[in-house]
Amino acid sequence: MKLTLLAAALTVLSLGACNTKKETKAEGLADSTKIVSLSGAISEVLAGTGLEKNIVGTDITSNYPESLKAKPKVGHNKNINAEGIMALQPDLVIGIKKDISPALAAQFKTAGVKLLLVDQEFSIHGTKHLISTLTDSLHVKPKGDSLIKVLDADLAKVKMAAKKPKVLFIYARGAGTIMVGGTGTQVESAIKLAGGQNAVTEFPDYKPLTAEALVKANPDVILFFDSGLQSLGGPDGVAKIQGIKETNAGKNKKIISMDGELLGSFGPRLGIAIQELAAKIN
């Protein structure tokens, strides 16, 4: 029991200069508790545990379930404006620890708003940890356990090929912004879980796409977010990018795309995302 209470206290830490009882102790939620969620994955967990009715605002990545699109948006989770959040008069703000700066945390503290921050790791374990930490802190653990059981069942349905195809993820926002994904990204983690391997391992994060790097990587599959593929004019537009036709993916017309929020959120739908990606790359 003591260990359980200690774990709960440690997971509800803010990034303020000093930790007060208000910031570090999660209490049972009243029906009137107003929540602002600053992560699509967190919003999905809240909705999946019956707390969607308490959400009064979200970041722009919180679009599932569909009903969340109608909630007021407070910006991107990596560029949050405190004033927009405070205008919603929340009782509790929930976010990913690495996305909340000390300055932003201090603003919430000064305003007397409780802040609950959780870690996020882009892995199966990380997703389960996010769900369990969040639901434990909000005192809806049985519902969190149910979400994890569904996640396990979804992951069990993933069908991977014996040979690992080389997958290149390209992030695009029109022809003027085309980046290639290196190591350490959430998309790379998803590719590996789906039975593929990252075609680019020479650098971390993202770098501008060049024809030389594309040909050198020679992916078997090229992966986009749906929005990115559309911004380039679909597969026909991608085929016009210099170097594409020289790759195995270009020759075999193996250009695929997925919903970006589904693929990258690493929330309760992770198993569904990996099922879809595995089917498409294999």
mmCIF file of C-alpha atoms in Angstrom:
data_model
loop_
_atom_site.group_PDB
_atom_site.id
_atom_site.type_symbol
_atom_site.label_atom_id
_atom_site.label_comp_id
_atom_site.label_asym_id
_atom_site.label_seq_id
_atom_site.Cartn_x
_atom_site.Cartn_y
_atom_site.Cartn_z
ATOM 1 C CA MET A 1 0.000 0.000 0.000
ATOM 2 C CA LYS A 2 2.846 2.385 0.893
ATOM 3 C CA LEU A 3 4.586 1.665 -2.391
ATOM 4 C CA THR A 4 1.385 2.315 -4.330
ATOM 5 C CA LEU A 5 0.903 5.710 -2.652
ATOM 6 C CA LEU A 6 4.528 6.627 -3.280
ATOM 7 C CA ALA A 7 4.258 5.724 -6.979
ATOM 8 C CA ALA A 8 1.107 7.820 -7.342
ATOM 9 C CA ALA A 9 2.792 10.815 -5.729
ATOM 10 C CA LEU A 10 5.818 10.586 -7.975
ATOM 11 C CA THR A 11 3.760 10.535 -11.172
ATOM 12 C CA VAL A 12 1.830 13.716 -10.403
ATOM 13 C CA LEU A 13 4.779 16.102 -10.455
ATOM 14 C CA SER A 14 4.781 19.507 -12.062
ATOM 15 C CA LEU A 15 7.842 21.324 -13.344
ATOM 16 C CA GLY A 16 7.480 24.317 -11.042
ATOM 17 C CA ALA A 17 10.354 25.577 -8.962
ATOM 18 C CA CYS A 18 8.851 23.984 -5.886
ATOM 19 C CA ASN A 19 6.251 21.266 -5.490
ATOM 20 C CA THR A 20 3.213 22.023 -3.372
ATOM 21 C CA LYS A 21 0.637 19.580 -2.092
ATOM 22 C CA LYS A 22 -1.821 20.977 -4.627
ATOM 23 C CA GLU A 23 0.479 20.031 -7.508
ATOM 24 C CA THR A 24 1.570 16.598 -6.330
ATOM 25 C CA LYS A 25 -1.522 15.016 -4.819
ATOM 26 C CA ALA A 26 -4.244 13.820 -7.170
ATOM 27 C CA GLU A 27 -7.694 13.762 -5.650
ATOM 28 C CA GLY A 28 -10.894 12.083 -6.758
ATOM 29 C CA LEU A 29 -12.622 14.043 -9.522
ATOM 30 C CA ALA A 30 -15.943 15.699 -8.925
ATOM 31 C CA ASP A 31 -18.474 15.648 -11.737
ATOM 32 C CA SER A 32 -17.949 19.396 -12.093
ATOM 33 C CA THR A 33 -14.153 19.148 -12.489
ATOM 34 C CA LYS A 34 -13.090 20.947 -15.670
ATOM 35 C CA ILE A 35 -10.080 19.459 -17.487
ATOM 36 C CA VAL A 36 -7.861 20.784 -20.267
ATOM 37 C CA SER A 37 -5.920 18.003 -22.027
ATOM 38 C CA LEU A 38 -2.691 18.870 -23.832
ATOM 39 C CA SER A 39 -2.121 15.559 -25.652
ATOM 40 C CA GLY A 40 -4.075 13.463 -28.109
ATOM 41 C CA ALA A 41 -3.069 10.277 -26.297
ATOM 42 C CA ILE A 42 -4.190 11.692 -22.953
ATOM 43 C CA SER A 43 -7.492 12.861 -24.420
ATOM 44 C CA GLU A 44 -8.151 9.357 -25.771
ATOM 45 C CA VAL A 45 -7.504 7.851 -22.354
ATOM 46 C CA LEU A 46 -9.837 10.355 -20.697
ATOM 47 C CA ALA A 47 -12.564 9.651 -23.240
ATOM 48 C CA GLY A 48 -12.033 5.904 -22.906
ATOM 49 C CA THR A 49 -12.516 6.076 -19.142
ATOM 50 C CA GLY A 50 -15.735 8.108 -19.227
ATOM 51 C CA LEU A 51 -14.170 11.494 -18.464
ATOM 52 C CA GLU A 52 -14.795 13.150 -21.829
ATOM 53 C CA LYS A 53 -17.660 15.101 -20.249
ATOM 54 C CA ASN A 54 -15.118 16.812 -17.996
ATOM 55 C CA ILE A 55 -12.919 18.014 -20.878
ATOM 56 C CA VAL A 56 -13.437 21.726 -21.583
ATOM 57 C CA GLY A 57 -10.492 22.173 -23.970
ATOM 58 C CA THR A 58 -7.716 20.278 -25.752
ATOM 59 C CA ASP A 59 -4.624 20.753 -27.869
ATOM 60 C CA ILE A 60 -5.008 20.425 -31.652
ATOM 61 C CA THR A 61 -3.821 16.793 -31.712
ATOM 62 C CA SER A 62 -6.891 15.679 -29.738
ATOM 63 C CA ASN A 63 -9.336 14.636 -32.446
ATOM 64 C CA TYR A 64 -10.369 11.131 -31.412
ATOM 65 C CA PRO A 65 -13.051 10.266 -30.672
ATOM 66 C CA GLU A 66 -14.749 12.479 -33.265
ATOM 67 C CA SER A 67 -16.668 14.376 -30.595
ATOM 68 C CA LEU A 68 -13.407 15.897 -29.307
ATOM 69 C CA LYS A 69 -13.139 17.981 -32.470
ATOM 70 C CA ALA A 70 -15.894 20.194 -31.118
ATOM 71 C CA LYS A 71 -13.930 21.030 -27.963
ATOM 72 C CA PRO A 72 -12.152 24.432 -27.804
ATOM 73 C CA LYS A 73 -8.543 24.157 -28.971
ATOM 74 C CA VAL A 74 -5.667 25.802 -27.097
ATOM 75 C CA GLY A 75 -2.879 25.304 -29.645
ATOM 76 C CA HIS A 76 -0.311 22.611 -30.374
ATOM 77 C CA ASN A 77 0.966 20.647 -27.404
ATOM 78 C CA LYS A 78 4.513 21.887 -28.087
ATOM 79 C CA ASN A 79 3.478 25.555 -28.327
ATOM 80 C CA ILE A 80 0.864 26.118 -25.639
ATOM 81 C CA ASN A 81 -0.414 29.561 -24.675
ATOM 82 C CA ALA A 82 -1.309 29.770 -20.995
ATOM 83 C CA GLU A 83 -3.782 32.594 -21.484
ATOM 84 C CA GLY A 84 -5.898 30.511 -23.868
ATOM 85 C CA ILE A 85 -6.042 27.708 -21.316
ATOM 86 C CA MET A 86 -6.846 30.001 -18.395
ATOM 87 C CA ALA A 87 -9.737 31.523 -20.340
ATOM 88 C CA LEU A 88 -11.452 28.118 -20.080
ATOM 89 C CA GLN A 89 -11.191 28.277 -16.263
ATOM 90 C CA PRO A 90 -9.993 24.681 -15.811
ATOM 91 C CA ASP A 91 -9.587 22.973 -12.459
ATOM 92 C CA LEU A 92 -6.988 20.566 -13.844
ATOM 93 C CA VAL A 93 -4.545 20.689 -16.760
ATOM 94 C CA ILE A 94 -3.057 17.378 -17.922
ATOM 95 C CA GLY A 95 -0.067 17.119 -20.253
ATOM 96 C CA ILE A 96 3.080 15.249 -21.225
ATOM 97 C CA LYS A 97 5.959 16.131 -18.926
ATOM 98 C CA LYS A 98 8.516 16.910 -21.634
ATOM 99 C CA ASP A 99 6.118 19.260 -23.449
ATOM 100 C CA ILE A 100 5.498 21.607 -20.523
ATOM 101 C CA SER A 101 8.183 24.204 -19.851
ATOM 102 C CA PRO A 102 9.017 25.335 -16.299
ATOM 103 C CA ALA A 103 7.735 28.819 -17.183
ATOM 104 C CA LEU A 104 4.369 27.452 -18.309
ATOM 105 C CA ALA A 105 4.101 25.252 -15.227
ATOM 106 C CA ALA A 106 4.826 28.287 -13.053
ATOM 107 C CA GLN A 107 1.971 30.205 -14.703
ATOM 108 C CA PHE A 108 -0.487 27.455 -13.831
ATOM 109 C CA LYS A 109 0.863 27.329 -10.288
ATOM 110 C CA THR A 110 0.443 31.083 -9.839
ATOM 111 C CA ALA A 111 -3.125 30.853 -11.119
ATOM 112 C CA GLY A 112 -3.925 28.067 -8.662
ATOM 113 C CA VAL A 113 -4.634 25.484 -11.365
ATOM 114 C CA LYS A 114 -3.646 21.897 -10.630
ATOM 115 C CA LEU A 115 -1.184 20.407 -13.102
ATOM 116 C CA LEU A 116 -0.853 16.682 -13.743
ATOM 117 C CA LEU A 117 2.100 15.658 -15.904
ATOM 118 C CA VAL A 118 2.829 12.145 -17.137
ATOM 119 C CA ASP A 119 5.759 10.587 -18.974
ATOM 120 C CA GLN A 120 5.357 9.255 -22.502
ATOM 121 C CA GLU A 121 7.648 6.676 -24.065
ATOM 122 C CA PHE A 122 7.002 5.546 -27.635
ATOM 123 C CA SER A 123 6.719 1.832 -26.971
ATOM 124 C CA ILE A 124 4.109 -0.707 -25.889
ATOM 125 C CA HIS A 125 5.356 -0.490 -22.315
ATOM 126 C CA GLY A 126 5.311 3.307 -22.504
ATOM 127 C CA THR A 127 1.719 3.373 -23.705
ATOM 128 C CA LYS A 128 0.588 1.011 -20.950
ATOM 129 C CA HIS A 129 2.495 3.078 -18.399
ATOM 130 C CA LEU A 130 0.823 6.277 -19.609
ATOM 131 C CA ILE A 131 -2.623 4.692 -19.335
ATOM 132 C CA SER A 132 -2.015 3.182 -15.892
ATOM 133 C CA THR A 133 -0.335 6.302 -14.466
ATOM 134 C CA LEU A 134 -3.099 8.577 -15.686
ATOM 135 C CA THR A 135 -5.981 6.376 -14.599
ATOM 136 C CA ASP A 136 -4.384 5.636 -11.231
ATOM 137 C CA SER A 137 -3.919 9.363 -10.606
ATOM 138 C CA LEU A 138 -7.534 10.106 -11.544
ATOM 139 C CA HIS A 139 -8.864 7.172 -9.505
ATOM 140 C CA VAL A 140 -10.349 5.273 -12.439
ATOM 141 C CA LYS A 141 -7.861 2.393 -12.384
ATOM 142 C CA PRO A 142 -10.353 -0.384 -13.288
ATOM 143 C CA LYS A 143 -11.226 1.469 -16.488
ATOM 144 C CA GLY A 144 -7.536 1.898 -17.231
ATOM 145 C CA ASP A 145 -7.024 -1.837 -16.776
ATOM 146 C CA SER A 146 -9.815 -2.440 -19.288
ATOM 147 C CA LEU A 147 -8.132 -0.142 -21.838
ATOM 148 C CA ILE A 148 -4.883 -2.080 -21.449
ATOM 149 C CA LYS A 149 -6.671 -5.406 -21.986
ATOM 150 C CA VAL A 150 -8.141 -4.087 -25.235
ATOM 151 C CA LEU A 151 -4.699 -2.813 -26.266
ATOM 152 C CA ASP A 152 -3.169 -6.261 -25.659
ATOM 153 C CA ALA A 153 -5.933 -7.907 -27.699
ATOM 154 C CA ASP A 154 -5.348 -5.489 -30.589
ATOM 155 C CA LEU A 155 -1.587 -6.050 -30.526
ATOM 156 C CA ALA A 156 -2.102 -9.810 -30.584
ATOM 157 C CA LYS A 157 -3.753 -9.426 -33.987
ATOM 158 C CA VAL A 158 -0.684 -7.840 -35.614
ATOM 159 C CA LYS A 159 0.621 -9.998 -38.474
ATOM 160 C CA MET A 160 4.257 -9.396 -39.333
ATOM 161 C CA ALA A 161 6.187 -10.703 -42.321
ATOM 162 C CA ALA A 162 9.263 -12.874 -41.815
ATOM 163 C CA LYS A 163 11.447 -10.423 -43.738
ATOM 164 C CA LYS A 164 11.701 -6.874 -42.404
ATOM 165 C CA PRO A 165 11.027 -4.366 -45.215
ATOM 166 C CA LYS A 166 13.004 -1.124 -45.195
ATOM 167 C CA VAL A 167 10.539 1.679 -44.545
ATOM 168 C CA LEU A 168 11.287 5.355 -45.122
ATOM 169 C CA PHE A 169 9.018 7.853 -43.387
ATOM 170 C CA ILE A 170 8.701 11.206 -45.125
ATOM 171 C CA TYR A 171 7.061 14.137 -43.353
ATOM 172 C CA ALA A 172 5.662 16.571 -45.886
ATOM 173 C CA ARG A 173 3.684 19.786 -45.858
ATOM 174 C CA GLY A 174 3.699 20.551 -49.542
ATOM 175 C CA ALA A 175 6.683 20.536 -51.863
ATOM 176 C CA GLY A 176 8.385 23.234 -49.804
ATOM 177 C CA THR A 177 8.636 21.144 -46.643
ATOM 178 C CA ILE A 178 9.779 17.552 -47.134
ATOM 179 C CA MET A 179 11.657 15.922 -44.271
ATOM 180 C CA VAL A 180 12.918 12.379 -43.865
ATOM 181 C CA GLY A 181 12.616 10.591 -40.540
ATOM 182 C CA GLY A 182 15.769 9.285 -38.899
ATOM 183 C CA THR A 183 16.203 7.447 -35.614
ATOM 184 C CA GLY A 184 14.467 8.083 -32.326
ATOM 185 C CA THR A 185 11.085 9.183 -33.637
ATOM 186 C CA GLN A 186 7.725 7.752 -32.679
ATOM 187 C CA VAL A 187 7.163 6.740 -36.298
ATOM 188 C CA GLU A 188 10.371 4.697 -36.260
ATOM 189 C CA SER A 189 9.090 2.941 -33.133
ATOM 190 C CA ALA A 190 5.814 2.166 -34.905
ATOM 191 C CA ILE A 191 7.662 0.835 -37.961
ATOM 192 C CA LYS A 192 9.653 -1.574 -35.797
ATOM 193 C CA LEU A 193 6.554 -2.747 -33.922
ATOM 194 C CA ALA A 194 4.925 -3.460 -37.287
ATOM 195 C CA GLY A 195 7.808 -5.700 -38.385
ATOM 196 C CA GLY A 196 9.712 -3.206 -40.509
ATOM 197 C CA GLN A 197 13.058 -1.466 -40.178
ATOM 198 C CA ASN A 198 13.903 2.185 -40.594
ATOM 199 C CA ALA A 199 15.582 2.791 -43.950
ATOM 200 C CA VAL A 200 17.559 5.694 -42.464
ATOM 201 C CA THR A 201 19.791 5.180 -39.428
ATOM 202 C CA GLU A 202 22.560 7.741 -40.045
ATOM 203 C CA PHE A 203 20.978 10.594 -38.071
ATOM 204 C CA PRO A 204 18.337 11.242 -35.398
ATOM 205 C CA ASP A 205 15.016 13.029 -35.776
ATOM 206 C CA TYR A 206 14.356 14.731 -39.112
ATOM 207 C CA LYS A 207 16.406 16.235 -41.923
ATOM 208 C CA PRO A 208 15.474 17.750 -45.288
ATOM 209 C CA LEU A 209 15.045 15.137 -47.995
ATOM 210 C CA THR A 210 17.704 14.983 -50.724
ATOM 211 C CA ALA A 211 17.750 12.832 -53.848
ATOM 212 C CA GLU A 212 21.138 11.404 -52.868
ATOM 213 C CA ALA A 213 19.947 10.331 -49.419
ATOM 214 C CA LEU A 214 16.793 8.856 -50.908
ATOM 215 C CA VAL A 215 18.673 6.704 -53.395
ATOM 216 C CA LYS A 216 21.179 5.634 -50.747
ATOM 217 C CA ALA A 217 18.419 4.581 -48.348
ATOM 218 C CA ASN A 218 16.671 2.646 -51.154
ATOM 219 C CA PRO A 219 13.519 1.881 -49.127
ATOM 220 C CA ASP A 220 11.168 -0.954 -49.959
ATOM 221 C CA VAL A 221 8.262 1.153 -48.713
ATOM 222 C CA ILE A 222 7.769 4.904 -48.415
ATOM 223 C CA LEU A 223 5.403 5.989 -45.644
ATOM 224 C CA PHE A 224 3.574 9.303 -45.306
ATOM 225 C CA PHE A 225 0.905 10.741 -43.085
ATOM 226 C CA ASP A 226 -2.349 11.014 -45.052
ATOM 227 C CA SER A 227 -2.165 14.801 -44.926
ATOM 228 C CA GLY A 228 1.444 14.799 -46.133
ATOM 229 C CA LEU A 229 0.716 12.561 -49.101
ATOM 230 C CA GLN A 230 -2.247 14.723 -50.063
ATOM 231 C CA SER A 231 -0.118 17.879 -49.827
ATOM 232 C CA LEU A 232 2.174 16.454 -52.519
ATOM 233 C CA GLY A 233 -0.640 15.512 -54.889
ATOM 234 C CA GLY A 234 -0.907 11.838 -53.941
ATOM 235 C CA PRO A 235 1.266 8.971 -55.260
ATOM 236 C CA ASP A 236 1.545 10.628 -58.688
ATOM 237 C CA GLY A 237 2.984 13.730 -57.063
ATOM 238 C CA VAL A 238 5.409 11.690 -54.975
ATOM 239 C CA ALA A 239 6.646 9.906 -58.109
ATOM 240 C CA LYS A 240 7.856 13.272 -59.409
ATOM 241 C CA ILE A 241 10.227 13.806 -56.467
ATOM 242 C CA GLN A 242 13.808 13.426 -57.629
ATOM 243 C CA GLY A 243 15.242 10.050 -56.649
ATOM 244 C CA ILE A 244 11.931 8.303 -55.911
ATOM 245 C CA LYS A 245 11.882 6.281 -59.139
ATOM 246 C CA GLU A 246 15.368 4.924 -58.413
ATOM 247 C CA THR A 247 14.260 3.266 -55.158
ATOM 248 C CA ASN A 248 12.640 -0.145 -54.740
ATOM 249 C CA ALA A 249 9.568 1.602 -53.344
ATOM 250 C CA GLY A 250 9.340 3.837 -56.401
ATOM 251 C CA LYS A 251 9.846 0.997 -58.844
ATOM 252 C CA ASN A 252 7.197 -1.130 -57.135
ATOM 253 C CA LYS A 253 4.887 1.817 -56.433
ATOM 254 C CA LYS A 254 4.933 0.983 -52.744
ATOM 255 C CA ILE A 255 3.817 4.372 -51.442
ATOM 256 C CA ILE A 256 1.562 4.159 -48.385
ATOM 257 C CA SER A 257 0.017 6.576 -45.904
ATOM 258 C CA MET A 258 -1.742 6.564 -42.536
ATOM 259 C CA ASP A 259 -3.607 8.972 -40.319
ATOM 260 C CA GLY A 260 -0.882 10.895 -38.499
ATOM 261 C CA GLU A 261 -2.603 11.115 -35.150
ATOM 262 C CA LEU A 262 -3.395 7.410 -35.133
ATOM 263 C CA LEU A 263 0.141 6.419 -36.094
ATOM 264 C CA GLY A 264 2.040 8.834 -33.890
ATOM 265 C CA SER A 265 0.007 9.274 -30.719
ATOM 266 C CA PHE A 266 0.942 5.985 -28.963
ATOM 267 C CA GLY A 267 -2.318 6.084 -27.051
ATOM 268 C CA PRO A 268 -5.006 3.428 -26.462
ATOM 269 C CA ARG A 269 -5.355 2.780 -30.227
ATOM 270 C CA LEU A 270 -1.707 1.757 -30.610
ATOM 271 C CA GLY A 271 -2.652 -1.850 -31.402
ATOM 272 C CA ILE A 272 -5.032 -0.735 -34.152
ATOM 273 C CA ALA A 273 -2.351 1.533 -35.615
ATOM 274 C CA ILE A 274 0.263 -1.221 -35.671
ATOM 275 C CA GLN A 275 -2.193 -3.673 -37.247
ATOM 276 C CA GLU A 276 -2.843 -1.238 -40.092
ATOM 277 C CA LEU A 277 0.813 -0.345 -40.607
ATOM 278 C CA ALA A 278 1.914 -3.997 -40.589
ATOM 279 C CA ALA A 279 -0.712 -4.857 -43.194
ATOM 280 C CA LYS A 280 0.379 -1.984 -45.430
ATOM 281 C CA ILE A 281 4.151 -2.476 -45.255
ATOM 282 C CA ASN A 282 4.035 -6.270 -45.549
#
